[in-house]
């Protein structure tokens, strides 16, 4: 039974990855921060099947301790300060966790077991003000937020440890991936959740920012499979993971509200508070390398993703009312 360590296991991606690895027969160890409030909702259904250990990307010694105790063959670093707007309000925290945290994990691997395979969660936000369309593994980075800058550091320090210390270290440059487990602060979940609230008469309006932003959206459950596939290759390499399609935020609203027989124009209002200081207008992936080398393809399409999220939020809200 191979052992996998997942940082950020309580997040959207961590929970789907844990499910996937358990189904593959892995022993799954999840690293969680010490907190006075329990935030295990996403992994509650598998909590008896995984091992949870306290640790923090701020604290190198805690990472070493977890590595020494469990000796994982695979390490997936999914922990980060991952909400882009927060990175402007807390740029130093974002740098400490999302950038330097990667170095601490890599150092723990180097010190304890340099044969462990490492996956770093890179992000399409690294492309920022895009230099070419679509974006591939060879597209230059031009991040437009402290989060994007921190992710660029995490990406390149992963490359550096691969080349300098002969560690099997890869980065998955994942484009936007969503699910019913997405946090309510993210625009996709904000849309589906509030569309359901409006349908049930629990809200009247939904304030949003730039409806003309374009993103490449896929299903998180599909994307975690790509993470695992990257660590099964003979040689470490970096991959762009996405659908190869782009859609406006406006389209997302139209389909989400339309699934509930509502017209988004009657409810969505524009609020300048939700505009970014430096906007990322167009993100669209070129996942051809992942398709060719990993044989990875997304299974859930854009409309299917929105339907899944809207119906989940509607059911959740209806259950709360009972």
PDB file of C-alpha atoms in Angstrom:
ATOM      1  CA  UNK A   1       0.000   0.000   0.000  1.00  0.00           C
ATOM      2  CA  UNK A   2       1.695   3.238  -1.132  1.00  0.00           C
ATOM      3  CA  UNK A   3       1.402   6.288   1.114  1.00  0.00           C
ATOM      4  CA  UNK A   4       0.481   9.755  -0.131  1.00  0.00           C
ATOM      5  CA  UNK A   5       0.746  12.964   1.869  1.00  0.00           C
ATOM      6  CA  UNK A   6      -1.656  15.751   0.922  1.00  0.00           C
ATOM      7  CA  UNK A   7      -1.258  19.283   2.232  1.00  0.00           C
ATOM      8  CA  UNK A   8      -4.508  21.207   1.911  1.00  0.00           C
ATOM      9  CA  UNK A   9      -6.579  18.034   2.221  1.00  0.00           C
ATOM     10  CA  UNK A  10      -9.565  19.939   3.642  1.00  0.00           C
ATOM     11  CA  UNK A  11      -9.853  22.053   0.489  1.00  0.00           C
ATOM     12  CA  UNK A  12     -11.767  21.338  -2.692  1.00  0.00           C
ATOM     13  CA  UNK A  13      -8.894  19.659  -4.541  1.00  0.00           C
ATOM     14  CA  UNK A  14      -7.557  17.897  -1.472  1.00  0.00           C
ATOM     15  CA  UNK A  15     -10.878  16.210  -0.765  1.00  0.00           C
ATOM     16  CA  UNK A  16     -11.320  14.975  -4.341  1.00  0.00           C
ATOM     17  CA  UNK A  17      -7.702  13.801  -4.503  1.00  0.00           C
ATOM     18  CA  UNK A  18      -8.046  11.941  -1.204  1.00  0.00           C
ATOM     19  CA  UNK A  19     -11.132  10.128  -2.529  1.00  0.00           C
ATOM     20  CA  UNK A  20      -9.317   9.258  -5.752  1.00  0.00           C
ATOM     21  CA  UNK A  21      -6.208   7.918  -3.994  1.00  0.00           C
ATOM     22  CA  UNK A  22      -8.234   5.877  -1.510  1.00  0.00           C
ATOM     23  CA  UNK A  23      -9.972   4.218  -4.451  1.00  0.00           C
ATOM     24  CA  UNK A  24      -6.500   3.420  -5.836  1.00  0.00           C
ATOM     25  CA  UNK A  25      -5.565   1.653  -2.594  1.00  0.00           C
ATOM     26  CA  UNK A  26      -3.329   4.346  -1.087  1.00  0.00           C
ATOM     27  CA  UNK A  27      -2.854   5.112   2.556  1.00  0.00           C
ATOM     28  CA  UNK A  28      -3.749   8.809   2.619  1.00  0.00           C
ATOM     29  CA  UNK A  29      -2.197  11.187   5.145  1.00  0.00           C
ATOM     30  CA  UNK A  30      -3.603  14.687   5.274  1.00  0.00           C
ATOM     31  CA  UNK A  31      -1.825  17.620   6.847  1.00  0.00           C
ATOM     32  CA  UNK A  32      -4.085  20.122   8.602  1.00  0.00           C
ATOM     33  CA  UNK A  33      -3.394  23.309  10.521  1.00  0.00           C
ATOM     34  CA  UNK A  34      -4.193  23.571  14.204  1.00  0.00           C
ATOM     35  CA  UNK A  35      -7.416  25.556  14.436  1.00  0.00           C
ATOM     36  CA  UNK A  36     -10.002  26.363  17.057  1.00  0.00           C
ATOM     37  CA  UNK A  37     -12.731  25.726  14.497  1.00  0.00           C
ATOM     38  CA  UNK A  38     -13.143  22.417  12.677  1.00  0.00           C
ATOM     39  CA  UNK A  39     -13.365  22.816   8.890  1.00  0.00           C
ATOM     40  CA  UNK A  40     -13.538  19.203   7.798  1.00  0.00           C
ATOM     41  CA  UNK A  41     -16.860  19.393   5.928  1.00  0.00           C
ATOM     42  CA  UNK A  42     -15.376  18.335   2.585  1.00  0.00           C
ATOM     43  CA  UNK A  43     -13.669  15.225   4.009  1.00  0.00           C
ATOM     44  CA  UNK A  44     -16.195  14.288   6.679  1.00  0.00           C
ATOM     45  CA  UNK A  45     -17.409  11.284   4.653  1.00  0.00           C
ATOM     46  CA  UNK A  46     -13.864   9.822   4.384  1.00  0.00           C
ATOM     47  CA  UNK A  47     -12.412  10.989   7.684  1.00  0.00           C
ATOM     48  CA  UNK A  48     -12.338   7.457   9.118  1.00  0.00           C
ATOM     49  CA  UNK A  49     -10.347   6.242   6.097  1.00  0.00           C
ATOM     50  CA  UNK A  50      -7.519   8.785   6.225  1.00  0.00           C
ATOM     51  CA  UNK A  51      -4.859   9.847   8.717  1.00  0.00           C
ATOM     52  CA  UNK A  52      -4.820  13.508   9.737  1.00  0.00           C
ATOM     53  CA  UNK A  53      -1.647  15.105  11.096  1.00  0.00           C
ATOM     54  CA  UNK A  54      -1.115  18.642  12.350  1.00  0.00           C
ATOM     55  CA  UNK A  55       1.335  20.713  10.358  1.00  0.00           C
ATOM     56  CA  UNK A  56       1.741  24.111   8.783  1.00  0.00           C
ATOM     57  CA  UNK A  57       3.516  25.432   5.694  1.00  0.00           C
ATOM     58  CA  UNK A  58       4.907  28.192   7.929  1.00  0.00           C
ATOM     59  CA  UNK A  59       6.652  25.612  10.098  1.00  0.00           C
ATOM     60  CA  UNK A  60       9.412  23.544   8.516  1.00  0.00           C
ATOM     61  CA  UNK A  61       9.855  21.301  11.558  1.00  0.00           C
ATOM     62  CA  UNK A  62       6.230  20.136  11.403  1.00  0.00           C
ATOM     63  CA  UNK A  63       6.698  19.143   7.767  1.00  0.00           C
ATOM     64  CA  UNK A  64       9.832  17.176   8.601  1.00  0.00           C
ATOM     65  CA  UNK A  65       8.023  15.412  11.444  1.00  0.00           C
ATOM     66  CA  UNK A  66       5.140  14.293   9.220  1.00  0.00           C
ATOM     67  CA  UNK A  67       7.559  13.140   6.509  1.00  0.00           C
ATOM     68  CA  UNK A  68       9.647  11.151   9.002  1.00  0.00           C
ATOM     69  CA  UNK A  69       6.650   9.487  10.628  1.00  0.00           C
ATOM     70  CA  UNK A  70       4.814   8.399   7.475  1.00  0.00           C
ATOM     71  CA  UNK A  71       7.558   8.187   4.803  1.00  0.00           C
ATOM     72  CA  UNK A  72       5.188   8.961   1.905  1.00  0.00           C
ATOM     73  CA  UNK A  73       6.097   7.882  -1.606  1.00  0.00           C
ATOM     74  CA  UNK A  74       4.065  10.780  -3.033  1.00  0.00           C
ATOM     75  CA  UNK A  75       3.577  14.312  -1.696  1.00  0.00           C
ATOM     76  CA  UNK A  76       0.884  16.595  -3.103  1.00  0.00           C
ATOM     77  CA  UNK A  77       1.228  20.237  -2.078  1.00  0.00           C
ATOM     78  CA  UNK A  78      -2.253  21.698  -2.464  1.00  0.00           C
ATOM     79  CA  UNK A  79      -2.155  24.030   0.542  1.00  0.00           C
ATOM     80  CA  UNK A  80      -2.028  27.753  -0.192  1.00  0.00           C
ATOM     81  CA  UNK A  81      -3.663  31.079   0.405  1.00  0.00           C
ATOM     82  CA  UNK A  82      -5.634  30.494  -2.762  1.00  0.00           C
ATOM     83  CA  UNK A  83      -8.156  33.338  -3.041  1.00  0.00           C
ATOM     84  CA  UNK A  84      -6.820  35.971  -5.447  1.00  0.00           C
ATOM     85  CA  UNK A  85      -8.625  39.035  -3.972  1.00  0.00           C
ATOM     86  CA  UNK A  86      -7.292  38.215  -0.483  1.00  0.00           C
ATOM     87  CA  UNK A  87      -3.743  38.266  -1.853  1.00  0.00           C
ATOM     88  CA  UNK A  88      -3.956  42.043  -2.352  1.00  0.00           C
ATOM     89  CA  UNK A  89      -5.127  42.538   1.229  1.00  0.00           C
ATOM     90  CA  UNK A  90      -2.606  40.056   2.659  1.00  0.00           C
ATOM     91  CA  UNK A  91       0.318  39.978   0.207  1.00  0.00           C
ATOM     92  CA  UNK A  92       2.957  38.991   2.759  1.00  0.00           C
ATOM     93  CA  UNK A  93       0.887  36.132   4.177  1.00  0.00           C
ATOM     94  CA  UNK A  94       0.248  34.964   0.616  1.00  0.00           C
ATOM     95  CA  UNK A  95       3.983  34.995  -0.095  1.00  0.00           C
ATOM     96  CA  UNK A  96       4.827  33.130   3.110  1.00  0.00           C
ATOM     97  CA  UNK A  97       2.352  30.321   2.454  1.00  0.00           C
ATOM     98  CA  UNK A  98       1.878  30.129  -1.303  1.00  0.00           C
ATOM     99  CA  UNK A  99       5.527  30.794  -2.207  1.00  0.00           C
ATOM    100  CA  UNK A 100       7.913  30.003   0.650  1.00  0.00           C
ATOM    101  CA  UNK A 101       5.677  27.189   1.866  1.00  0.00           C
ATOM    102  CA  UNK A 102       6.604  25.257  -1.280  1.00  0.00           C
ATOM    103  CA  UNK A 103      10.306  25.571  -0.426  1.00  0.00           C
ATOM    104  CA  UNK A 104       9.677  24.238   3.074  1.00  0.00           C
ATOM    105  CA  UNK A 105       7.917  21.151   1.722  1.00  0.00           C
ATOM    106  CA  UNK A 106      10.678  20.537  -0.818  1.00  0.00           C
ATOM    107  CA  UNK A 107      13.357  20.938   1.856  1.00  0.00           C
ATOM    108  CA  UNK A 108      11.568  18.421   4.070  1.00  0.00           C
ATOM    109  CA  UNK A 109      11.551  15.956   1.162  1.00  0.00           C
ATOM    110  CA  UNK A 110      15.239  16.594   0.459  1.00  0.00           C
ATOM    111  CA  UNK A 111      16.176  16.074   4.102  1.00  0.00           C
ATOM    112  CA  UNK A 112      13.973  13.081   4.921  1.00  0.00           C
ATOM    113  CA  UNK A 113      13.433  11.120   1.691  1.00  0.00           C
ATOM    114  CA  UNK A 114      14.654  12.569  -1.590  1.00  0.00           C
ATOM    115  CA  UNK A 115      13.086   9.627  -3.461  1.00  0.00           C
ATOM    116  CA  UNK A 116       9.563  10.808  -2.649  1.00  0.00           C
ATOM    117  CA  UNK A 117       7.711  12.205  -5.657  1.00  0.00           C
ATOM    118  CA  UNK A 118       6.402  15.768  -5.318  1.00  0.00           C
ATOM    119  CA  UNK A 119       3.457  17.502  -6.977  1.00  0.00           C
ATOM    120  CA  UNK A 120       3.150  21.287  -6.831  1.00  0.00           C
ATOM    121  CA  UNK A 121      -0.192  22.969  -7.527  1.00  0.00           C
ATOM    122  CA  UNK A 122       0.717  25.718  -9.981  1.00  0.00           C
ATOM    123  CA  UNK A 123      -1.946  27.994 -11.436  1.00  0.00           C
ATOM    124  CA  UNK A 124      -3.114  29.607 -14.650  1.00  0.00           C
ATOM    125  CA  UNK A 125      -3.005  32.897 -12.705  1.00  0.00           C
ATOM    126  CA  UNK A 126       0.752  32.795 -13.348  1.00  0.00           C
ATOM    127  CA  UNK A 127       0.000  33.763 -16.964  1.00  0.00           C
ATOM    128  CA  UNK A 128      -1.869  36.901 -15.858  1.00  0.00           C
ATOM    129  CA  UNK A 129      -1.539  39.440 -18.674  1.00  0.00           C
ATOM    130  CA  UNK A 130      -1.298  36.682 -21.227  1.00  0.00           C
ATOM    131  CA  UNK A 131       1.569  36.829 -23.701  1.00  0.00           C
ATOM    132  CA  UNK A 132      -0.045  34.363 -26.110  1.00  0.00           C
ATOM    133  CA  UNK A 133      -3.348  32.584 -26.556  1.00  0.00           C
ATOM    134  CA  UNK A 134      -3.918  29.760 -25.761  1.00  0.00           C
ATOM    135  CA  UNK A 135      -1.444  29.262 -22.911  1.00  0.00           C
ATOM    136  CA  UNK A 136       0.876  26.240 -22.915  1.00  0.00           C
ATOM    137  CA  UNK A 137       3.827  25.056 -20.836  1.00  0.00           C
ATOM    138  CA  UNK A 138       6.060  27.363 -22.909  1.00  0.00           C
ATOM    139  CA  UNK A 139       4.001  30.548 -22.469  1.00  0.00           C
ATOM    140  CA  UNK A 140       5.893  33.233 -20.482  1.00  0.00           C
ATOM    141  CA  UNK A 141       4.471  34.126 -17.083  1.00  0.00           C
ATOM    142  CA  UNK A 142       3.145  37.633 -16.354  1.00  0.00           C
ATOM    143  CA  UNK A 143       1.291  37.407 -13.020  1.00  0.00           C
ATOM    144  CA  UNK A 144      -1.166  40.184 -12.142  1.00  0.00           C
ATOM    145  CA  UNK A 145      -1.726  39.596  -8.423  1.00  0.00           C
ATOM    146  CA  UNK A 146       0.336  38.768  -5.337  1.00  0.00           C
ATOM    147  CA  UNK A 147      -1.202  35.301  -5.562  1.00  0.00           C
ATOM    148  CA  UNK A 148      -0.011  34.869  -9.148  1.00  0.00           C
ATOM    149  CA  UNK A 149       3.476  36.124  -8.226  1.00  0.00           C
ATOM    150  CA  UNK A 150       3.656  33.686  -5.292  1.00  0.00           C
ATOM    151  CA  UNK A 151       2.585  30.818  -7.542  1.00  0.00           C
ATOM    152  CA  UNK A 152       5.342  31.699 -10.024  1.00  0.00           C
ATOM    153  CA  UNK A 153       7.880  31.411  -7.194  1.00  0.00           C
ATOM    154  CA  UNK A 154       6.421  28.049  -6.149  1.00  0.00           C
ATOM    155  CA  UNK A 155       6.585  26.842  -9.730  1.00  0.00           C
ATOM    156  CA  UNK A 156      10.212  27.827 -10.311  1.00  0.00           C
ATOM    157  CA  UNK A 157      11.475  26.597  -6.936  1.00  0.00           C
ATOM    158  CA  UNK A 158       9.962  23.227  -7.865  1.00  0.00           C
ATOM    159  CA  UNK A 159      11.895  23.264 -11.141  1.00  0.00           C
ATOM    160  CA  UNK A 160      15.015  24.296  -9.228  1.00  0.00           C
ATOM    161  CA  UNK A 161      14.819  21.395  -6.765  1.00  0.00           C
ATOM    162  CA  UNK A 162      14.215  19.003  -9.643  1.00  0.00           C
ATOM    163  CA  UNK A 163      17.300  20.196 -11.477  1.00  0.00           C
ATOM    164  CA  UNK A 164      19.548  20.901  -8.472  1.00  0.00           C
ATOM    165  CA  UNK A 165      18.731  18.020  -6.131  1.00  0.00           C
ATOM    166  CA  UNK A 166      17.494  15.355  -8.552  1.00  0.00           C
ATOM    167  CA  UNK A 167      14.088  15.222  -6.857  1.00  0.00           C
ATOM    168  CA  UNK A 168      11.110  13.915  -8.805  1.00  0.00           C
ATOM    169  CA  UNK A 169       9.193  17.199  -8.657  1.00  0.00           C
ATOM    170  CA  UNK A 170       6.469  18.328 -11.044  1.00  0.00           C
ATOM    171  CA  UNK A 171       4.072  21.244 -11.366  1.00  0.00           C
ATOM    172  CA  UNK A 172       0.554  21.022 -12.684  1.00  0.00           C
ATOM    173  CA  UNK A 173      -0.432  24.374 -14.200  1.00  0.00           C
ATOM    174  CA  UNK A 174      -4.126  23.967 -13.556  1.00  0.00           C
ATOM    175  CA  UNK A 175      -6.670  26.306 -15.069  1.00  0.00           C
ATOM    176  CA  UNK A 176      -9.824  27.148 -13.137  1.00  0.00           C
ATOM    177  CA  UNK A 177     -11.498  24.034 -11.776  1.00  0.00           C
ATOM    178  CA  UNK A 178     -14.741  24.114  -9.858  1.00  0.00           C
ATOM    179  CA  UNK A 179     -17.194  21.831  -8.080  1.00  0.00           C
ATOM    180  CA  UNK A 180     -19.992  21.824  -5.502  1.00  0.00           C
ATOM    181  CA  UNK A 181     -17.154  21.910  -2.920  1.00  0.00           C
ATOM    182  CA  UNK A 182     -15.773  25.218  -4.163  1.00  0.00           C
ATOM    183  CA  UNK A 183     -15.631  27.955  -1.519  1.00  0.00           C
ATOM    184  CA  UNK A 184     -18.464  30.478  -1.518  1.00  0.00           C
ATOM    185  CA  UNK A 185     -16.011  33.339  -2.055  1.00  0.00           C
ATOM    186  CA  UNK A 186     -15.145  32.131  -5.581  1.00  0.00           C
ATOM    187  CA  UNK A 187     -17.214  33.621  -8.396  1.00  0.00           C
ATOM    188  CA  UNK A 188     -18.511  30.328  -9.792  1.00  0.00           C
ATOM    189  CA  UNK A 189     -19.862  29.087  -6.480  1.00  0.00           C
ATOM    190  CA  UNK A 190     -21.074  32.575  -5.619  1.00  0.00           C
ATOM    191  CA  UNK A 191     -23.168  32.458  -8.789  1.00  0.00           C
ATOM    192  CA  UNK A 192     -24.606  28.958  -8.375  1.00  0.00           C
ATOM    193  CA  UNK A 193     -25.294  29.351  -4.655  1.00  0.00           C
ATOM    194  CA  UNK A 194     -27.015  32.708  -4.999  1.00  0.00           C
ATOM    195  CA  UNK A 195     -28.975  31.651  -8.069  1.00  0.00           C
ATOM    196  CA  UNK A 196     -30.381  28.847  -5.915  1.00  0.00           C
ATOM    197  CA  UNK A 197     -31.071  31.290  -3.064  1.00  0.00           C
ATOM    198  CA  UNK A 198     -32.922  33.618  -5.427  1.00  0.00           C
ATOM    199  CA  UNK A 199     -34.939  30.700  -6.828  1.00  0.00           C
ATOM    200  CA  UNK A 200     -36.016  29.791  -3.292  1.00  0.00           C
ATOM    201  CA  UNK A 201     -36.883  33.385  -2.416  1.00  0.00           C
ATOM    202  CA  UNK A 202     -33.958  33.759   0.001  1.00  0.00           C
ATOM    203  CA  UNK A 203     -32.276  36.614  -1.904  1.00  0.00           C
ATOM    204  CA  UNK A 204     -33.173  39.268  -4.464  1.00  0.00           C
ATOM    205  CA  UNK A 205     -29.912  40.270  -6.122  1.00  0.00           C
ATOM    206  CA  UNK A 206     -26.368  39.087  -6.773  1.00  0.00           C
ATOM    207  CA  UNK A 207     -23.622  41.759  -6.939  1.00  0.00           C
ATOM    208  CA  UNK A 208     -20.654  40.746  -9.103  1.00  0.00           C
ATOM    209  CA  UNK A 209     -17.549  42.308 -10.651  1.00  0.00           C
ATOM    210  CA  UNK A 210     -16.339  42.049 -14.236  1.00  0.00           C
ATOM    211  CA  UNK A 211     -18.759  39.901 -16.250  1.00  0.00           C
ATOM    212  CA  UNK A 212     -16.516  40.116 -19.326  1.00  0.00           C
ATOM    213  CA  UNK A 213     -13.613  38.194 -17.782  1.00  0.00           C
ATOM    214  CA  UNK A 214     -12.973  34.921 -19.580  1.00  0.00           C
ATOM    215  CA  UNK A 215     -11.859  31.713 -17.922  1.00  0.00           C
ATOM    216  CA  UNK A 216     -11.187  28.094 -18.816  1.00  0.00           C
ATOM    217  CA  UNK A 217     -13.404  26.211 -16.335  1.00  0.00           C
ATOM    218  CA  UNK A 218     -13.363  22.460 -15.642  1.00  0.00           C
ATOM    219  CA  UNK A 219     -14.417  20.005 -12.939  1.00  0.00           C
ATOM    220  CA  UNK A 220     -12.036  19.586  -9.994  1.00  0.00           C
ATOM    221  CA  UNK A 221     -12.744  15.847  -9.802  1.00  0.00           C
ATOM    222  CA  UNK A 222     -11.281  15.439 -13.295  1.00  0.00           C
ATOM    223  CA  UNK A 223      -8.228  17.572 -12.544  1.00  0.00           C
ATOM    224  CA  UNK A 224      -7.036  15.638  -9.495  1.00  0.00           C
ATOM    225  CA  UNK A 225      -6.677  12.569 -11.728  1.00  0.00           C
ATOM    226  CA  UNK A 226      -4.169  14.546 -13.788  1.00  0.00           C
ATOM    227  CA  UNK A 227      -2.172  15.293 -10.626  1.00  0.00           C
ATOM    228  CA  UNK A 228      -1.811  11.588  -9.932  1.00  0.00           C
ATOM    229  CA  UNK A 229      -0.998  10.799 -13.562  1.00  0.00           C
ATOM    230  CA  UNK A 230       1.895  13.284 -13.504  1.00  0.00           C
ATOM    231  CA  UNK A 231       3.558  11.395 -10.652  1.00  0.00           C
ATOM    232  CA  UNK A 232       3.274   8.054 -12.474  1.00  0.00           C
ATOM    233  CA  UNK A 233       5.470   9.069 -15.439  1.00  0.00           C
ATOM    234  CA  UNK A 234       9.019   7.755 -15.906  1.00  0.00           C
ATOM    235  CA  UNK A 235      10.459  11.277 -15.930  1.00  0.00           C
ATOM    236  CA  UNK A 236       9.221  14.371 -14.062  1.00  0.00           C
ATOM    237  CA  UNK A 237       7.684  17.091 -16.214  1.00  0.00           C
ATOM    238  CA  UNK A 238       5.263  20.015 -15.950  1.00  0.00           C
ATOM    239  CA  UNK A 239       1.826  20.018 -17.574  1.00  0.00           C
ATOM    240  CA  UNK A 240      -0.923  22.518 -18.365  1.00  0.00           C
ATOM    241  CA  UNK A 241      -4.310  21.093 -17.364  1.00  0.00           C
ATOM    242  CA  UNK A 242      -7.498  22.632 -18.719  1.00  0.00           C
ATOM    243  CA  UNK A 243     -10.405  22.151 -21.120  1.00  0.00           C
ATOM    244  CA  UNK A 244      -9.090  24.262 -23.995  1.00  0.00           C
ATOM    245  CA  UNK A 245     -12.318  26.285 -23.945  1.00  0.00           C
ATOM    246  CA  UNK A 246     -12.952  29.742 -22.551  1.00  0.00           C
ATOM    247  CA  UNK A 247     -16.190  31.288 -21.346  1.00  0.00           C
ATOM    248  CA  UNK A 248     -17.276  34.688 -20.039  1.00  0.00           C
ATOM    249  CA  UNK A 249     -18.435  35.110 -16.445  1.00  0.00           C
ATOM    250  CA  UNK A 250     -21.606  36.378 -18.087  1.00  0.00           C
ATOM    251  CA  UNK A 251     -22.079  32.984 -19.793  1.00  0.00           C
ATOM    252  CA  UNK A 252     -21.663  31.222 -16.471  1.00  0.00           C
ATOM    253  CA  UNK A 253     -24.391  33.429 -14.988  1.00  0.00           C
ATOM    254  CA  UNK A 254     -26.688  32.880 -17.952  1.00  0.00           C
ATOM    255  CA  UNK A 255     -26.460  29.094 -17.735  1.00  0.00           C
ATOM    256  CA  UNK A 256     -26.650  28.899 -13.936  1.00  0.00           C
ATOM    257  CA  UNK A 257     -29.740  31.083 -13.675  1.00  0.00           C
ATOM    258  CA  UNK A 258     -31.205  29.571 -16.829  1.00  0.00           C
ATOM    259  CA  UNK A 259     -31.024  26.091 -15.298  1.00  0.00           C
ATOM    260  CA  UNK A 260     -33.445  27.431 -12.674  1.00  0.00           C
ATOM    261  CA  UNK A 261     -35.671  29.110 -15.296  1.00  0.00           C
ATOM    262  CA  UNK A 262     -34.410  32.561 -14.281  1.00  0.00           C
ATOM    263  CA  UNK A 263     -32.902  35.400 -16.327  1.00  0.00           C
ATOM    264  CA  UNK A 264     -29.636  36.514 -14.732  1.00  0.00           C
ATOM    265  CA  UNK A 265     -30.148  40.064 -16.059  1.00  0.00           C
ATOM    266  CA  UNK A 266     -33.032  40.483 -13.621  1.00  0.00           C
ATOM    267  CA  UNK A 267     -30.846  39.751 -10.603  1.00  0.00           C
ATOM    268  CA  UNK A 268     -27.135  40.330 -11.261  1.00  0.00           C
ATOM    269  CA  UNK A 269     -25.827  43.819 -10.477  1.00  0.00           C
ATOM    270  CA  UNK A 270     -22.360  45.237 -11.091  1.00  0.00           C
ATOM    271  CA  UNK A 271     -20.365  46.250  -8.034  1.00  0.00           C
ATOM    272  CA  UNK A 272     -16.960  47.928  -8.395  1.00  0.00           C
ATOM    273  CA  UNK A 273     -15.840  46.425  -5.078  1.00  0.00           C
ATOM    274  CA  UNK A 274     -15.430  43.098  -6.857  1.00  0.00           C
ATOM    275  CA  UNK A 275     -13.219  44.389  -9.646  1.00  0.00           C
ATOM    276  CA  UNK A 276      -9.540  43.469  -9.339  1.00  0.00           C
ATOM    277  CA  UNK A 277      -6.853  46.183  -9.111  1.00  0.00           C
ATOM    278  CA  UNK A 278      -5.169  44.483 -12.083  1.00  0.00           C
ATOM    279  CA  UNK A 279      -7.544  42.341 -14.112  1.00  0.00           C
ATOM    280  CA  UNK A 280      -6.782  39.038 -15.815  1.00  0.00           C
ATOM    281  CA  UNK A 281      -9.111  39.189 -18.806  1.00  0.00           C
ATOM    282  CA  UNK A 282      -8.552  36.032 -20.833  1.00  0.00           C
ATOM    283  CA  UNK A 283      -7.306  32.599 -19.777  1.00  0.00           C
ATOM    284  CA  UNK A 284      -7.532  29.588 -22.095  1.00  0.00           C
ATOM    285  CA  UNK A 285      -5.389  26.483 -21.900  1.00  0.00           C
ATOM    286  CA  UNK A 286      -3.566  24.417 -24.470  1.00  0.00           C
ATOM    287  CA  UNK A 287      -3.710  20.965 -22.798  1.00  0.00           C
ATOM    288  CA  UNK A 288      -2.359  19.097 -25.836  1.00  0.00           C
ATOM    289  CA  UNK A 289       0.786  17.929 -24.007  1.00  0.00           C
ATOM    290  CA  UNK A 290      -1.272  16.399 -21.180  1.00  0.00           C
ATOM    291  CA  UNK A 291      -3.548  14.770 -23.737  1.00  0.00           C
ATOM    292  CA  UNK A 292      -0.626  13.261 -25.651  1.00  0.00           C
ATOM    293  CA  UNK A 293       1.680  12.227 -22.810  1.00  0.00           C
ATOM    294  CA  UNK A 294      -0.734  11.516 -19.955  1.00  0.00           C
ATOM    295  CA  UNK A 295      -3.762  10.491 -22.044  1.00  0.00           C
ATOM    296  CA  UNK A 296      -5.731  12.825 -19.796  1.00  0.00           C
ATOM    297  CA  UNK A 297      -9.013  14.341 -20.980  1.00  0.00           C
ATOM    298  CA  UNK A 298     -11.696  16.199 -18.988  1.00  0.00           C
ATOM    299  CA  UNK A 299     -14.907  14.214 -18.604  1.00  0.00           C
ATOM    300  CA  UNK A 300     -17.316  16.917 -17.346  1.00  0.00           C
ATOM    301  CA  UNK A 301     -18.073  19.730 -19.796  1.00  0.00           C
ATOM    302  CA  UNK A 302     -18.919  23.369 -19.033  1.00  0.00           C
ATOM    303  CA  UNK A 303     -22.693  22.928 -19.032  1.00  0.00           C
ATOM    304  CA  UNK A 304     -22.457  19.718 -17.025  1.00  0.00           C
ATOM    305  CA  UNK A 305     -20.291  21.438 -14.422  1.00  0.00           C
ATOM    306  CA  UNK A 306     -22.767  24.288 -13.951  1.00  0.00           C
ATOM    307  CA  UNK A 307     -25.716  21.893 -13.752  1.00  0.00           C
ATOM    308  CA  UNK A 308     -23.891  19.837 -11.109  1.00  0.00           C
ATOM    309  CA  UNK A 309     -23.104  22.918  -8.996  1.00  0.00           C
ATOM    310  CA  UNK A 310     -26.557  24.528  -9.267  1.00  0.00           C
ATOM    311  CA  UNK A 311     -28.397  21.319  -8.377  1.00  0.00           C
ATOM    312  CA  UNK A 312     -26.071  20.662  -5.446  1.00  0.00           C
ATOM    313  CA  UNK A 313     -26.613  24.161  -4.038  1.00  0.00           C
ATOM    314  CA  UNK A 314     -30.365  23.960  -4.562  1.00  0.00           C
ATOM    315  CA  UNK A 315     -30.531  20.622  -2.751  1.00  0.00           C
ATOM    316  CA  UNK A 316     -28.310  21.891   0.072  1.00  0.00           C
ATOM    317  CA  UNK A 317     -30.458  24.968   0.624  1.00  0.00           C
ATOM    318  CA  UNK A 318     -33.683  22.973   0.479  1.00  0.00           C
ATOM    319  CA  UNK A 319     -32.330  20.577   3.111  1.00  0.00           C
ATOM    320  CA  UNK A 320     -31.430  23.525   5.350  1.00  0.00           C
ATOM    321  CA  UNK A 321     -35.012  24.828   5.139  1.00  0.00           C
ATOM    322  CA  UNK A 322     -36.550  21.530   6.219  1.00  0.00           C
TER     323      UNK A 322
END
